[in-house]
Tab-separated table of C-alpha atoms in Angstrom:
chain	number	residue	atom	x	y	z
A	121	MET	CA	11.045	33.336	25.203
A	122	LEU	CA	11.411	36.879	26.613
A	123	HIS	CA	12.709	35.388	29.833
A	124	ILE	CA	15.302	33.340	27.901
A	125	ARG	CA	16.404	36.399	25.950
A	126	SER	CA	16.795	38.470	29.110
A	127	LEU	CA	18.844	35.688	30.662
A	128	ALA	CA	20.974	35.519	27.518
A	129	ARG	CA	21.633	39.287	27.581
A	130	GLU	CA	22.627	39.166	31.236
A	131	THR	CA	24.907	36.217	30.504
A	132	PHE	CA	26.746	37.520	27.463
A	133	HIS	CA	26.731	41.263	28.178
A	134	GLY	CA	27.815	40.962	31.755
A	135	SER	CA	30.353	38.863	33.506
A	136	TRP	CA	30.042	35.140	33.174
A	137	TYR	CA	27.931	33.714	35.974
A	138	SER	CA	27.611	29.968	36.015
A	139	GLU	CA	24.266	30.239	37.808
A	140	ARG	CA	22.814	32.388	35.048
A	141	SER	CA	24.118	29.985	32.418
A	142	LEU	CA	22.592	27.097	34.286
A	143	GLN	CA	19.241	28.868	34.420
A	144	LEU	CA	19.417	29.495	30.699
A	145	VAL	CA	20.016	25.807	29.989
A	146	ALA	CA	17.274	24.849	32.438
A	147	GLN	CA	14.770	26.975	30.520
A	148	LEU	CA	15.423	24.835	27.423
A	149	ALA	CA	13.724	21.967	29.234
A	150	ARG	CA	10.435	23.792	28.750
A	151	GLY	CA	10.750	23.832	24.956
A	152	PRO	CA	9.546	21.183	22.450
A	153	LEU	CA	13.043	19.778	21.975
A	154	LEU	CA	11.988	16.203	21.206
A	155	VAL	CA	9.550	17.145	18.432
A	156	GLN	CA	12.098	19.481	16.850
A	157	LEU	CA	14.804	16.828	16.974
A	158	LEU	CA	12.501	14.195	15.468
A	159	PHE	CA	11.631	16.617	12.694
A	160	CYS	CA	15.319	17.016	11.800
A	161	PHE	CA	15.846	13.258	11.613
A	162	TRP	CA	12.599	12.798	9.682
A	163	ILE	CA	13.743	15.326	7.070
A	164	VAL	CA	16.956	13.352	6.620
A	165	SER	CA	15.114	10.038	6.164
A	166	TRP	CA	12.531	11.618	3.835
A	167	ILE	CA	15.181	13.145	1.577
A	168	ASP	CA	17.000	9.803	1.619
A	169	GLY	CA	13.835	8.096	0.376
A	170	LEU	CA	13.233	10.720	-2.312
A	171	LEU	CA	16.767	10.280	-3.637
A	172	ALA	CA	16.363	6.483	-3.677
A	173	GLU	CA	13.164	6.777	-5.749
A	174	TYR	CA	14.688	9.389	-8.030
A	175	VAL	CA	17.628	7.127	-8.840
A	176	GLY	CA	15.261	4.264	-9.688
A	177	ASN	CA	15.647	0.962	-7.846
A	178	GLY	CA	17.869	2.904	-5.462
A	179	LYS	CA	18.410	1.701	-1.912
A	180	PRO	CA	17.829	4.096	1.004
A	181	HIS	CA	20.809	4.589	3.266
A	182	PHE	CA	19.089	5.154	6.595
A	183	TRP	CA	16.037	2.881	6.651
A	184	SER	CA	14.767	-0.484	5.474
A	185	LEU	CA	11.518	-2.324	6.196
A	186	SER	CA	12.925	-5.801	5.642
A	187	ASN	CA	13.009	-6.574	9.391
A	188	LEU	CA	9.779	-4.782	10.201
A	189	ASN	CA	7.099	-6.456	12.301
A	190	GLY	CA	3.967	-4.437	11.714
A	191	PRO	CA	3.277	-0.690	11.389
A	192	PHE	CA	4.235	0.096	15.021
A	193	ASP	CA	7.716	-1.418	15.060
A	194	TRP	CA	9.462	1.764	13.900
A	195	ALA	CA	12.824	0.967	15.518
A	196	SER	CA	13.221	-2.091	13.274
A	197	GLY	CA	12.420	0.036	10.230
A	198	VAL	CA	15.575	2.154	10.442
A	199	HIS	CA	19.207	1.133	10.275
A	200	GLN	CA	20.970	0.600	13.584
A	201	GLY	CA	23.370	3.474	13.032
A	202	PHE	CA	20.478	5.856	12.375
A	203	TYR	CA	18.583	4.570	15.426
A	204	TRP	CA	21.493	4.871	17.834
A	205	THR	CA	22.395	8.322	16.515
A	206	LEU	CA	18.813	9.438	17.103
A	207	SER	CA	18.781	7.904	20.593
A	208	ALA	CA	22.113	9.523	21.518
A	209	ALA	CA	20.950	12.907	20.255
A	210	ILE	CA	17.717	12.634	22.273
A	211	CYS	CA	19.609	11.711	25.431
A	212	MET	CA	22.074	14.563	25.024
A	213	VAL	CA	19.444	17.180	24.204
A	214	PHE	CA	17.115	16.081	27.001
A	215	ILE	CA	19.370	15.043	29.852
A	216	VAL	CA	21.449	18.258	29.984
A	217	PRO	CA	18.474	20.674	30.307
A	218	SER	CA	16.677	18.262	32.658
A	219	VAL	CA	19.652	18.020	35.017
A	220	ALA	CA	20.030	21.802	34.851
A	221	ALA	CA	16.369	22.197	35.788
A	222	LEU	CA	16.846	19.895	38.765
A	223	THR	CA	19.934	21.857	39.818
A	224	VAL	CA	18.284	25.294	39.745
A	225	GLY	CA	15.340	24.107	41.813
A	226	ASP	CA	12.781	23.190	39.160
A	227	PRO	CA	12.420	19.460	39.865
A	228	LEU	CA	8.989	19.044	38.312
A	229	VAL	CA	10.109	20.093	34.829
A	230	GLY	CA	13.347	18.128	35.112
A	231	VAL	CA	11.680	14.910	36.277
A	232	LEU	CA	8.873	15.109	33.704
A	233	ASN	CA	11.407	15.620	30.896
A	234	LEU	CA	13.373	12.574	31.991
A	235	LEU	CA	10.180	10.515	32.262
A	236	GLY	CA	9.126	11.611	28.784
A	237	VAL	CA	12.407	10.642	27.150
A	238	LEU	CA	12.454	7.286	28.955
A	239	LEU	CA	8.907	6.639	27.794
A	240	PHE	CA	9.945	7.331	24.196
A	241	LEU	CA	13.191	5.347	24.202
A	242	LEU	CA	11.642	2.327	25.964
A	243	ASP	CA	8.657	2.330	23.577
A	244	GLY	CA	6.236	2.801	26.430
A	245	THR	CA	3.649	4.861	24.576
A	246	ALA	CA	0.412	3.547	23.111
A	247	ARG	CA	0.049	2.473	19.506
A	248	ASN	CA	-0.976	5.204	17.127
A	249	PRO	CA	-4.644	5.035	16.046
A	250	TYR	CA	-4.042	6.107	12.454
A	251	VAL	CA	-3.979	2.534	11.119
A	252	ASP	CA	-7.756	2.516	11.536
A	253	THR	CA	-8.443	5.886	9.913
A	254	PRO	CA	-9.606	6.003	6.266
A	255	HIS	CA	-6.696	5.895	3.808
A	256	ARG	CA	-6.850	7.773	0.519
A	257	TYR	CA	-4.852	7.359	-2.690
A	258	ALA	CA	-3.734	9.834	-5.327
A	259	ASP	CA	-2.701	9.403	-8.975
A	260	ASP	CA	0.896	8.301	-8.485
A	261	ARG	CA	0.261	6.106	-5.418
A	262	LEU	CA	-2.702	3.906	-6.309
A	263	ARG	CA	-1.842	1.105	-3.895
A	264	ILE	CA	-3.694	-2.219	-4.155
A	265	ALA	CA	-3.641	-4.048	-0.820
A	266	LEU	CA	-3.352	-7.780	-1.484
A	267	PRO	CA	-4.986	-10.387	0.769
A	268	THR	CA	-2.581	-11.569	3.470
A	269	SER	CA	-2.707	-12.878	7.026
A	270	HIS	CA	0.752	-11.520	7.893
A	271	HIS	CA	1.754	-8.247	9.586
A	272	GLU	CA	3.480	-7.046	6.434
A	273	GLY	CA	3.536	-7.973	2.774
A	274	MET	CA	3.422	-6.840	-0.821
A	275	LEU	CA	1.192	-4.268	-2.408
A	276	TYR	CA	0.844	-3.576	-6.112
A	277	LEU	CA	0.970	-0.041	-7.481
A	278	LEU	CA	-1.067	0.782	-10.575
A	279	PRO	CA	0.780	2.511	-13.422
A	280	SER	CA	0.904	6.298	-13.439
A	281	SER	CA	2.417	8.859	-15.769
A	282	GLY	CA	5.749	7.487	-16.984
A	283	VAL	CA	5.816	4.531	-14.554
A	284	GLY	CA	4.544	0.989	-15.051
A	285	ILE	CA	3.047	-1.410	-12.549
A	286	ASP	CA	5.164	-1.980	-9.465
A	287	ALA	CA	5.266	-4.043	-6.277
A	288	VAL	CA	6.366	-2.621	-2.920
A	289	TRP	CA	6.862	-4.007	0.566
A	290	SER	CA	4.749	-2.399	3.257
A	291	PRO	CA	3.524	-2.948	6.805
A	292	LYS	CA	-0.040	-4.128	6.972
A	293	VAL	CA	-2.380	-1.243	7.783
A	294	ALA	CA	-5.766	-2.329	9.114
A	295	ASN	CA	-7.865	0.211	7.223
A	296	GLU	CA	-5.944	-0.291	3.991
A	297	HIS	CA	-6.703	-4.025	4.068
A	298	LEU	CA	-10.390	-3.782	4.962
A	299	GLU	CA	-11.552	-4.935	1.535
A	300	ALA	CA	-8.897	-7.611	1.061
A	301	ASP	CA	-9.422	-9.068	4.548
A	302	GLY	CA	-13.148	-8.485	4.910
A	303	GLU	CA	-14.136	-9.784	1.480
A	304	MET	CA	-11.461	-11.773	-0.319
A	305	MET	CA	-9.983	-13.558	2.705
A	306	VAL	CA	-13.507	-14.563	3.740
A	307	LEU	CA	-14.077	-15.868	0.209
A	308	PHE	CA	-10.935	-17.999	0.492
A	309	GLN	CA	-12.122	-19.417	3.816
A	310	HIS	CA	-15.485	-20.340	2.329
A	311	MET	CA	-13.822	-21.982	-0.671
A	312	ARG	CA	-11.518	-24.050	1.520
A	313	SER	CA	-14.414	-25.234	3.647
A	314	GLY	CA	-16.676	-25.924	0.668
A	315	ARG	CA	-19.273	-23.348	1.736
A	316	TRP	CA	-19.067	-21.048	-1.292
A	317	SER	CA	-21.349	-20.488	-4.258
A	318	LEU	CA	-20.331	-19.708	-7.821
A	319	SER	CA	-21.776	-16.193	-7.522
A	320	GLU	CA	-19.790	-15.336	-4.378
A	321	PRO	CA	-16.471	-14.323	-6.036
A	322	LEU	CA	-18.148	-11.657	-8.190
A	323	GLU	CA	-20.320	-10.415	-5.326
A	324	ARG	CA	-17.336	-9.948	-3.029
A	325	MET	CA	-15.245	-8.473	-5.824
A	326	ARG	CA	-17.929	-5.864	-6.496
A	327	ILE	CA	-17.978	-4.827	-2.832
A	328	SER	CA	-14.196	-4.661	-2.700
A	329	LEU	CA	-13.924	-2.553	-5.861
A	330	ALA	CA	-16.690	-0.150	-4.836
A	331	ARG	CA	-15.045	0.499	-1.474
A	332	TYR	CA	-11.660	0.993	-3.090
A	333	GLN	CA	-13.064	3.524	-5.535
A	334	GLN	CA	-14.226	5.626	-2.574
A	335	ARG	CA	-10.631	5.890	-1.391
A	336	VAL	CA	-9.258	7.233	-4.655
A	337	ILE	CA	-8.709	10.873	-5.557
A	338	ILE	CA	-7.963	10.490	-9.244
A	339	SER	CA	-7.555	13.039	-12.001
A	340	SER	CA	-8.982	12.803	-15.498
A	341	SER	CA	-5.488	12.439	-16.932
A	342	GLN	CA	-4.775	9.425	-14.719
A	343	ILE	CA	-8.076	7.790	-15.727
A	344	GLN	CA	-7.062	8.282	-19.342
A	345	ASN	CA	-3.616	6.816	-18.617
A	346	LEU	CA	-5.185	3.699	-17.108
A	347	ALA	CA	-7.679	3.443	-19.974
A	348	SER	CA	-4.938	3.718	-22.581
A	349	TRP	CA	-3.037	1.021	-20.704
A	350	ILE	CA	-5.771	-1.601	-20.385
A	351	TYR	CA	-7.431	-0.872	-23.757
A	352	LEU	CA	-4.111	-1.153	-25.636
A	353	ASP	CA	-4.458	2.343	-27.044
A	354	LYS	CA	-1.640	2.591	-29.598
A	355	THR	CA	-2.016	6.368	-29.939
A	356	THR	CA	-0.593	7.035	-26.480
A	357	ARG	CA	2.952	8.331	-26.434
A	358	ASN	CA	3.600	7.094	-22.918
A	359	LEU	CA	4.496	3.469	-23.619
A	360	SER	CA	6.511	3.183	-20.389
A	361	VAL	CA	3.290	2.410	-18.484
A	362	ARG	CA	3.402	-1.076	-20.050
A	363	ARG	CA	6.788	-1.785	-18.508
A	364	ILE	CA	6.822	-3.964	-15.376
A	365	GLN	CA	8.902	-2.060	-12.811
A	366	CYS	CA	9.213	-4.854	-10.270
A	367	GLN	CA	10.587	-8.379	-10.426
A	368	ARG	CA	8.874	-11.311	-12.103
A	369	VAL	CA	8.887	-14.654	-10.310
A	370	PRO	CA	11.059	-17.159	-12.232
A	371	ASP	CA	9.223	-19.956	-14.090
A	372	VAL	CA	5.881	-18.289	-13.422
A	373	HIS	CA	3.578	-16.733	-16.007
A	374	LEU	CA	1.554	-13.556	-15.554
A	375	ILE	CA	-1.851	-15.208	-15.091
A	376	GLY	CA	-1.755	-15.037	-11.313
A	377	ARG	CA	-4.572	-14.401	-8.863
A	378	ASP	CA	-3.337	-11.196	-7.220
A	379	LEU	CA	-2.275	-9.621	-10.509
A	380	MET	CA	-5.779	-10.266	-11.865
A	381	TYR	CA	-7.141	-8.715	-8.664
A	382	THR	CA	-5.082	-5.604	-9.422
A	383	LEU	CA	-6.257	-5.447	-13.039
A	384	CYS	CA	-9.847	-5.629	-11.787
A	385	HIS	CA	-9.196	-2.431	-9.807
A	386	ALA	CA	-7.705	-0.658	-12.809
A	387	GLU	CA	-10.612	-1.561	-15.064
A	388	TYR	CA	-13.170	-0.583	-12.420
A	389	LEU	CA	-11.602	2.860	-11.924
A	390	VAL	CA	-11.739	3.430	-15.675
A	391	PHE	CA	-15.307	2.176	-15.905
A	392	MET	CA	-16.509	4.394	-13.052
A	393	GLY	CA	-14.704	7.380	-14.540
A	394	ARG	CA	-15.937	6.705	-18.070
A	395	THR	CA	-17.614	10.117	-18.399
A	396	ARG	CA	-14.176	11.728	-18.145
A	397	LEU	CA	-12.786	9.668	-21.026
A	398	PRO	CA	-12.542	10.951	-24.598
A	399	ARG	CA	-14.969	9.424	-27.076
A	400	ASP	CA	-12.382	7.138	-28.681
A	401	LEU	CA	-11.779	5.439	-25.322
A	402	GLN	CA	-15.407	5.377	-24.228
A	403	VAL	CA	-16.362	3.193	-27.172
A	404	LYS	CA	-13.869	0.562	-25.930
A	405	LEU	CA	-15.591	-0.019	-22.590
A	406	GLY	CA	-17.291	-3.168	-23.893
A	407	LYS	CA	-13.929	-4.586	-24.921
A	408	LEU	CA	-13.189	-5.640	-21.354
A	409	ARG	CA	-16.593	-5.402	-19.656
A	410	PHE	CA	-19.740	-7.319	-20.523
A	411	LEU	CA	-21.948	-4.224	-20.674
A	412	SER	CA	-25.247	-6.074	-20.808
A	413	ARG	CA	-24.478	-7.352	-17.286
A	414	SER	CA	-23.290	-3.978	-15.992
A	415	GLY	CA	-26.212	-1.935	-17.288
A	416	ALA	CA	-24.135	1.208	-17.756
A	417	SER	CA	-23.426	1.409	-21.460
A	418	PRO	CA	-22.786	5.024	-22.579
A	419	PRO	CA	-25.442	6.459	-24.945
A	420	GLY	CA	-24.765	5.560	-28.565
A	421	THR	CA	-22.256	2.850	-27.690
A	422	GLU	CA	-22.655	-0.284	-29.764
A	423	GLU	CA	-22.431	-3.647	-28.065
A	424	ILE	CA	-19.074	-5.192	-28.946
A	425	ARG	CA	-17.709	-8.599	-28.140
A	426	THR	CA	-15.866	-8.734	-24.836
A	427	VAL	CA	-12.361	-10.185	-25.002
A	428	GLY	CA	-12.226	-13.758	-23.734
A	429	PHE	CA	-15.986	-14.343	-23.666
A	430	THR	CA	-15.658	-17.170	-26.154
A	431	PRO	CA	-16.503	-20.745	-25.119
A	432	GLY	CA	-13.810	-23.202	-24.143
A	433	PHE	CA	-10.044	-23.052	-24.439
A	434	ASP	CA	-10.176	-20.494	-27.253
A	435	GLY	CA	-11.723	-17.959	-24.886
A	436	TYR	CA	-9.090	-18.630	-22.238
A	437	LYS	CA	-6.314	-18.344	-24.834
A	438	GLU	CA	-7.649	-14.993	-26.053
A	439	ALA	CA	-7.800	-13.697	-22.488
A	440	VAL	CA	-4.214	-14.755	-21.768
A	441	GLU	CA	-2.891	-13.150	-24.934
A	442	TYR	CA	-4.663	-9.901	-24.078
A	443	VAL	CA	-3.103	-9.749	-20.612
A	444	TYR	CA	0.354	-10.189	-22.091
A	445	ALA	CA	-0.385	-7.474	-24.650
A	446	ILE	CA	-1.152	-5.095	-21.769
A	447	PHE	CA	2.391	-5.598	-20.521
A	448	ASP	CA	3.840	-5.598	-24.033
A	449	THR	CA	5.545	-8.951	-23.633
A	450	GLU	CA	5.445	-12.358	-25.289
A	451	VAL	CA	3.147	-15.039	-23.930
A	452	ASP	CA	4.863	-17.586	-21.718
A	453	PRO	CA	4.284	-21.106	-23.085
A	454	LEU	CA	3.304	-22.357	-19.626
A	455	ALA	CA	0.271	-20.055	-19.614
A	456	LEU	CA	-1.281	-21.992	-22.514
A	457	SER	CA	0.215	-25.457	-22.174
A	458	PHE	CA	-1.055	-27.870	-19.528
A	459	GLU	CA	0.818	-30.976	-20.604
A	460	GLY	CA	1.834	-33.102	-17.639
A	461	THR	CA	-0.684	-31.485	-15.257
A	462	SER	CA	-3.432	-33.641	-13.828
A	463	PRO	CA	-6.922	-32.262	-13.161
A	464	PRO	CA	-8.328	-32.285	-9.617
A	465	SER	CA	-9.963	-35.535	-8.560
A	466	TYR	CA	-13.143	-33.539	-7.986
A	467	SER	CA	-13.897	-29.944	-8.944
A	468	ALA	CA	-16.294	-28.108	-6.637
A	469	ALA	CA	-16.606	-25.316	-9.195
A	470	LEU	CA	-17.730	-27.755	-11.897
A	471	SER	CA	-19.459	-30.223	-9.561
A	472	LYS	CA	-17.857	-33.139	-11.392
A	473	GLU	CA	-14.731	-35.225	-11.800
A	474	PRO	CA	-12.857	-33.878	-14.858
A	475	SER	CA	-11.560	-36.633	-17.100
A	476	ASN	CA	-8.499	-34.651	-18.273
A	477	ILE	CA	-6.832	-31.274	-17.825
A	478	ASP	CA	-7.995	-29.874	-21.159
A	479	GLU	CA	-11.624	-30.546	-20.285
A	480	TYR	CA	-11.072	-28.979	-16.863
A	481	VAL	CA	-9.531	-25.771	-18.291
A	482	ALA	CA	-12.211	-25.350	-20.950
A	483	GLU	CA	-15.152	-25.919	-18.607
A	484	LEU	CA	-13.629	-23.846	-15.804
A	485	TRP	CA	-13.220	-20.943	-18.195
A	486	ASP	CA	-16.832	-21.253	-19.296
A	487	ALA	CA	-17.923	-21.182	-15.640
A	488	SER	CA	-15.688	-18.160	-15.044
A	489	CYS	CA	-17.342	-16.225	-17.866
A	490	ARG	CA	-20.855	-17.164	-16.740
A	491	HIS	CA	-20.238	-15.742	-13.257
A	492	SER	CA	-18.287	-12.615	-14.174
A	493	GLU	CA	-18.948	-9.225	-15.714
A	494	SER	CA	-15.544	-8.431	-17.194
A	495	LEU	CA	-12.458	-10.068	-18.597
A	496	PHE	CA	-10.465	-9.531	-15.405
A	497	THR	CA	-13.167	-10.738	-13.013
A	498	ALA	CA	-13.379	-13.896	-15.157
A	499	LEU	CA	-9.620	-14.352	-14.907
A	500	TYR	CA	-9.790	-13.753	-11.165
A	501	PHE	CA	-12.486	-16.422	-10.835
A	502	PHE	CA	-10.387	-18.829	-12.908
A	503	THR	CA	-7.098	-18.263	-11.051
A	504	THR	CA	-8.731	-18.376	-7.618
A	505	VAL	CA	-10.436	-21.695	-8.310
A	506	TRP	CA	-7.254	-23.054	-9.899
A	507	PHE	CA	-5.247	-22.205	-6.783
A	508	MET	CA	-7.847	-23.727	-4.452
A	509	GLU	CA	-8.231	-26.946	-6.437
A	510	LEU	CA	-4.719	-27.447	-7.839
A	511	GLY	CA	-2.365	-24.987	-6.121
A	512	ASN	CA	0.644	-23.177	-7.584
A	513	VAL	CA	1.323	-25.639	-10.407
A	514	ASN	CA	2.004	-25.387	-14.128
A	515	GLY	CA	3.413	-21.851	-13.857
A	516	PHE	CA	0.441	-20.487	-11.926
A	517	HIS	CA	1.243	-18.443	-8.825
A	518	ILE	CA	-0.967	-16.228	-6.684
A	519	PHE	CA	1.446	-13.281	-7.043
A	520	PRO	CA	3.563	-13.490	-10.199
A	521	LEU	CA	5.134	-10.070	-9.528
A	522	ARG	CA	7.370	-9.432	-6.528
A	523	CYS	CA	9.111	-6.369	-5.152
A	524	ARG	CA	12.805	-6.128	-5.896
A	525	THR	CA	13.681	-5.515	-2.237
A	526	GLN	CA	11.878	-5.434	1.089
A	527	ASP	CA	13.150	-1.951	1.879
A	528	GLY	CA	9.729	-0.477	1.101
A	529	ASP	CA	8.892	2.763	-0.664
A	530	LEU	CA	8.530	6.283	0.665
A	531	VAL	CA	4.835	5.874	1.515
A	532	SER	CA	5.486	2.687	3.488
A	533	GLN	CA	8.296	4.417	5.367
A	534	GLN	CA	6.039	7.324	6.270
A	535	ILE	CA	3.460	4.865	7.607
A	536	VAL	CA	6.103	3.534	9.987
A	537	TRP	CA	7.081	7.076	11.030
A	538	ARG	CA	3.524	7.666	12.280
A	539	GLN	CA	4.447	5.729	15.408
A	540	VAL	CA	7.577	7.845	15.873
A	541	TRP	CA	5.527	11.040	15.739
A	542	TYR	CA	2.842	9.656	18.023
A	543	SER	CA	5.348	8.465	20.621
A	544	GLY	CA	7.306	11.727	20.398
A	545	LEU	CA	4.238	13.904	20.863
A	546	THR	CA	3.068	11.772	23.785
A	547	ALA	CA	6.450	12.094	25.486
A	548	GLN	CA	6.552	15.824	24.757
A	549	LEU	CA	3.091	16.359	26.253
A	550	ILE	CA	4.290	14.775	29.487
A	551	ALA	CA	7.155	17.266	29.664
A	552	ALA	CA	4.843	20.150	28.763
A	553	SER	CA	2.058	19.197	31.181
A	554	PRO	CA	2.969	21.897	33.789
A	555	ALA	CA	2.785	24.606	31.132
A	556	ALA	CA	-0.462	23.168	29.760
A	557	PHE	CA	-1.941	23.082	33.266
A	558	GLY	CA	-0.927	26.683	33.827
A	559	LEU	CA	-2.601	27.774	30.596
A	560	PHE	CA	-5.713	25.895	31.666
A	561	VAL	CA	-5.762	27.639	35.036
A	562	LEU	CA	-5.359	31.019	33.329
A	563	GLY	CA	-8.299	30.216	31.088
A	564	TYR	CA	-6.500	29.924	27.758
A	565	LEU	CA	-7.413	26.244	27.314
A	566	GLN	CA	-10.961	26.393	28.660
């Protein structure tokens, strides 16, 4: 820096010498120009995302994840105009100092700078390793990774202060999907091949929920928000948490597999954080969880009847009505009417051939309650078996909520930008390798 300043003083306080000016420009090739330029463009995209979320259902102007192919394909995650502007700026900022360095007799710096920028623009760097690092969640970004075999897909967001449940589009991150892929996808494979037991869904759900709870950094206020939401606490003033922020699938009711999977996570977080709940919410734990099977009833809590744990269709009907009450909406007739739907020719869950659909629903619900420990795990058992044995029929669908657009949210966009930063730093290290080697020789990096 002192050398640059001295060159600048000689340039502007003396007569204009083109050689001195060239040396000044050549010295810029030694600076972290690429990282600084990427930071400027990142700030623009980040502010663009903040404004889109602030508006509500707003659309970002500079990026969209609709054409994304995994968490490393960052170029497809930004608009073409933004990409080409970034590429042109990189070329201009890098090529001029690099050519100047070559001209003044510093070929090593000039060549390494050009190699670095080519490596970045041609996507020649390695994939960033952060997809495998542990991911954590905070109050307003409690993301639920849904089982999928694709490189991208939907995630559900649990309600937070002032915001209801939402669905967002996101690239698939390996660590984020450990539970969904390692437990639930394996369960689906076993069910399709007929190698599953009735206890397996609850066992795998327990593992999945316990691992998810380790990821979460959650405040007492957020636990109380979730508890007020799922326990239908009428005293809460924040009724907006019951509003569905995303899009509902047409002609589909809310009793869908992945939505029940999400509700299982919400109830588990509340249950594990029960000591941080006020007394009036603690006494409601047994409303959704069969406490005698959990073995964690708070002292002095009376055993109360768990919603839905009633034999036959009446129990299923009560469970459905409760789910709709959580979202403060009327029950869709399709959720309770099975007219015109035929039962499976053979039910592996019931080990029999159901004679009619009403018998199938009633007995499947009884089996769901026998092999579950809460209302939502029973509903997950029911909807998973229904999908495997009947499919998406009679208004059932594995994900009844969908994101409004595939643009993604701010978190998903930042996941994509990890590859930009990783590639930029790799390219910048190539350009800075002579300086790093010099510091090593001098003993500063030993």
